Tab-separated table of C-alpha atoms in Angstrom:
chain	number	residue	atom	x	y	z
M	1	ASP	CA	0.000	0.000	0.000
M	2	ARG	CA	2.968	2.335	0.751
M	3	MET	CA	0.717	4.729	2.671
M	4	PHE	CA	-1.847	5.347	5.380
M	5	CYS	CA	-4.123	8.309	5.858
M	6	VAL	CA	-6.144	10.423	8.228
M	7	LYS	CA	-9.402	11.241	6.520
M	8	ASP	CA	-12.308	13.479	7.456
M	9	ALA	CA	-15.395	11.497	8.466
M	10	ASP	CA	-17.540	13.665	6.153
M	11	ASP	CA	-18.569	11.883	2.933
M	12	ARG	CA	-17.150	14.686	0.745
M	13	ALA	CA	-13.603	13.666	1.712
M	14	TRP	CA	-14.228	10.246	0.186
M	15	GLU	CA	-14.871	11.610	-3.315
M	16	GLU	CA	-11.231	12.520	-3.994
M	17	LEU	CA	-8.218	10.477	-5.082
M	18	PRO	CA	-5.195	10.316	-2.752
M	19	PRO	CA	-2.910	13.317	-3.221
M	20	LEU	CA	0.760	12.923	-4.098
M	21	PRO	CA	3.478	14.792	-2.224
M	22	GLU	CA	4.651	18.085	-3.711
M	23	PRO	CA	7.918	17.907	-5.698
M	24	GLY	CA	10.825	17.642	-3.246
M	25	PHE	CA	8.613	16.032	-0.574
M	26	GLY	CA	8.112	12.342	0.125
M	27	LEU	CA	6.398	11.820	3.455
M	28	LEU	CA	3.203	13.866	3.585
M	29	ALA	CA	0.509	14.979	1.135
M	30	ALA	CA	-2.737	16.761	1.956
M	31	ASP	CA	-5.909	17.719	0.170
M	32	THR	CA	-9.276	18.913	1.431
M	33	GLY	CA	-10.494	16.414	4.008
M	34	MET	CA	-7.469	14.128	3.902
M	35	VAL	CA	-3.789	13.799	4.688
M	36	TYR	CA	-1.735	10.863	3.402
M	37	VAL	CA	1.511	9.626	4.896
M	38	TYR	CA	3.776	7.667	2.560
M	39	THR	CA	5.679	4.765	4.098
M	40	GLY	CA	8.942	3.109	3.086
M	41	MET	CA	7.663	-0.454	3.295
M	42	SER	CA	5.229	-1.810	0.752
M	43	MET	CA	2.952	-3.405	3.373
M	44	GLY	CA	3.047	-4.323	7.041
M	45	PRO	CA	2.429	-3.081	10.575
M	46	LEU	CA	3.742	0.245	11.829
M	47	ASP	CA	3.771	2.233	15.046
M	48	LEU	CA	1.614	5.382	14.940
M	49	GLN	CA	0.823	8.124	17.449
M	50	VAL	CA	-1.674	10.902	16.706
M	51	GLU	CA	-1.642	14.008	18.891
M	52	VAL	CA	-4.367	16.640	18.570
M	53	LEU	CA	-3.169	19.923	20.045
M	54	GLY	CA	-4.879	23.227	20.803
M	55	ASP	CA	-1.922	25.251	19.495
M	56	ALA	CA	1.276	24.744	17.551
M	57	PRO	CA	3.819	22.709	19.494
M	58	ASP	CA	6.676	24.768	20.935
M	59	LEU	CA	9.406	22.489	19.616
M	60	VAL	CA	9.991	19.901	16.943
M	61	ASP	CA	10.629	16.493	18.529
M	62	SER	CA	14.131	15.170	17.929
M	63	GLY	CA	14.922	11.529	17.234
M	64	TRP	CA	13.060	11.377	13.927
M	65	GLU	CA	14.566	11.048	10.452
M	66	ASP	CA	12.017	12.850	8.280
M	67	ILE	CA	9.601	15.620	9.290
M	68	GLU	CA	7.205	17.446	6.983
M	69	GLU	CA	4.201	19.729	7.476
M	70	ALA	CA	1.080	20.435	5.419
M	71	SER	CA	-2.249	22.178	5.895
M	72	LEU	CA	-5.502	20.245	6.138
M	73	GLN	CA	-8.951	21.771	5.541
M	74	THR	CA	-11.685	19.721	7.222
M	75	TYR	CA	-15.402	19.334	6.598
M	76	SER	CA	-16.118	18.051	10.118
M	77	ASP	CA	-14.474	17.691	13.526
M	78	ILE	CA	-13.897	13.922	13.244
M	79	ALA	CA	-10.998	12.273	11.427
M	80	THR	CA	-10.338	8.548	11.021
M	81	VAL	CA	-7.002	6.744	10.638
M	82	LEU	CA	-7.173	4.437	7.628
M	83	SER	CA	-4.885	1.900	6.011
M	84	GLY	CA	-3.574	2.476	2.497
M	85	ALA	CA	-6.604	0.546	1.260
M	86	GLU	CA	-8.726	3.161	3.097
M	87	GLU	CA	-9.990	0.647	5.644
M	88	PRO	CA	-10.338	1.720	9.305
M	89	VAL	CA	-7.408	0.591	11.453
M	90	ASP	CA	-8.622	-1.848	14.131
M	91	GLY	CA	-8.333	-0.486	17.639
M	92	PHE	CA	-7.539	3.075	16.524
M	93	PRO	CA	-10.280	5.435	17.714
M	94	ASP	CA	-11.638	8.309	15.665
M	95	THR	CA	-9.714	11.520	16.241
M	96	VAL	CA	-11.718	14.514	17.457
M	97	LEU	CA	-10.197	17.702	16.087
M	98	SER	CA	-9.709	20.382	18.717
M	99	ALA	CA	-11.281	23.367	16.959
M	100	GLY	CA	-14.078	21.685	15.013
M	101	THR	CA	-14.407	22.197	11.277
M	102	GLY	CA	-11.654	24.348	9.828
M	103	THR	CA	-8.014	24.497	8.815
M	104	TYR	CA	-5.319	22.572	10.657
M	105	ARG	CA	-1.587	22.090	10.375
M	106	VAL	CA	-0.302	18.517	10.315
M	107	ARG	CA	3.299	17.737	11.219
M	108	ALA	CA	4.362	14.212	10.281
M	109	TYR	CA	7.387	12.544	11.864
M	110	ALA	CA	8.885	9.315	10.488
M	111	ALA	CA	11.692	6.936	11.423
M	112	GLY	CA	12.730	3.596	9.922
M	113	ARG	CA	11.517	4.202	6.371
M	114	ASP	CA	14.826	2.929	4.909
M	115	LEU	CA	14.900	-0.341	6.896
M	116	ALA	CA	12.548	-2.344	4.661
M	117	TRP	CA	12.184	-0.118	1.611
M	118	ASP	CA	9.462	-1.439	-0.717
M	119	LEU	CA	9.238	-4.759	1.165
M	120	VAL	CA	6.374	-6.562	2.892
M	121	VAL	CA	7.124	-6.890	6.611
M	122	ASP	CA	5.565	-8.871	9.464
M	123	GLU	CA	7.036	-6.850	12.347
M	124	VAL	CA	7.066	-3.125	13.073
M	125	VAL	CA	10.128	-1.430	11.537
M	126	GLU	CA	8.687	2.040	10.882
M	127	ARG	CA	7.259	4.529	13.355
M	128	TYR	CA	5.255	7.667	12.803
M	129	LYS	CA	3.806	10.528	14.782
M	130	LEU	CA	1.258	13.055	13.574
M	131	GLN	CA	0.668	16.311	15.404
M	132	ILE	CA	-2.481	18.204	14.371
M	133	TRP	CA	-3.390	21.726	15.526
M	134	PRO	CA	-5.624	24.574	14.325
M	135	ALA	CA	-3.724	26.982	12.065
M	136	PRO	CA	-4.294	29.119	8.975
M	137	TYR	CA	-3.380	27.632	5.627
M	138	ALA	CA	0.360	27.615	4.854
M	139	PRO	CA	2.294	25.924	2.034
M	140	PRO	CA	3.819	22.500	2.723
M	141	ARG	CA	7.139	22.665	4.578
M	142	ILE	CA	10.093	20.328	4.943
M	143	VAL	CA	11.366	20.494	8.513
M	144	GLN	CA	14.067	17.898	7.906
M	145	HIS	CA	14.960	15.012	5.599
M	146	HIS	CA	17.568	12.516	6.845
M	147	SER	CA	16.480	9.174	5.378
M	148	ALA	CA	17.782	7.925	2.038
M	149	HIS	CA	14.221	7.797	0.673
M	150	ALA	CA	12.980	11.105	2.054
M	151	VAL	CA	11.957	12.486	-1.344
M	152	MET	CA	9.376	10.679	-3.451
M	153	GLY	CA	10.476	10.086	-7.018
M	154	TYR	CA	7.914	10.383	-9.795
C-alpha cells in the first residue's frame, strides 16, 4: 500500500483520489479532508501516534529522520485513521479535532523508512507521529529530511 491516511469522516472527503506529495517532498501529502503519509515499506504493521493539540507545538521532537508539514482543511471535527486501502485501522479510535471544522496544520514525523524499503514486513520497523493543531493555511514545509528515501520520485 505504501501509505496510510487520516481522513475526514464527512462523505465529501471520500470523493477525492489520494494526493501525491509536492515535488521535493516524500512523506506527507494533503488535500481537502485528507492527509496521506507515505511509508517506506510496501505493506506491514507500523507504530503510529496521533496528537491533537490546541496550538502549535513549541518544539519539533528530535529523534526522527524525516519531518514534513502540510495544511488540512476539514469538513467536520472527526478524522479517522485508515490503512492504504482506506480501511479503518482496528483499535484506533476516531480523532476529534480540537477546533471543530476548519483548517489545521499537520506535522508528520517518520523513522525507519529505509529499513525495509518497498518490502512486505511482518514486524514493526517504521514509526510515525502526527501532530495536528488549528492553524491558517500555509504551504507544505520540509522540517528535515535525513532518510535515504525522504523524497518521493515520480
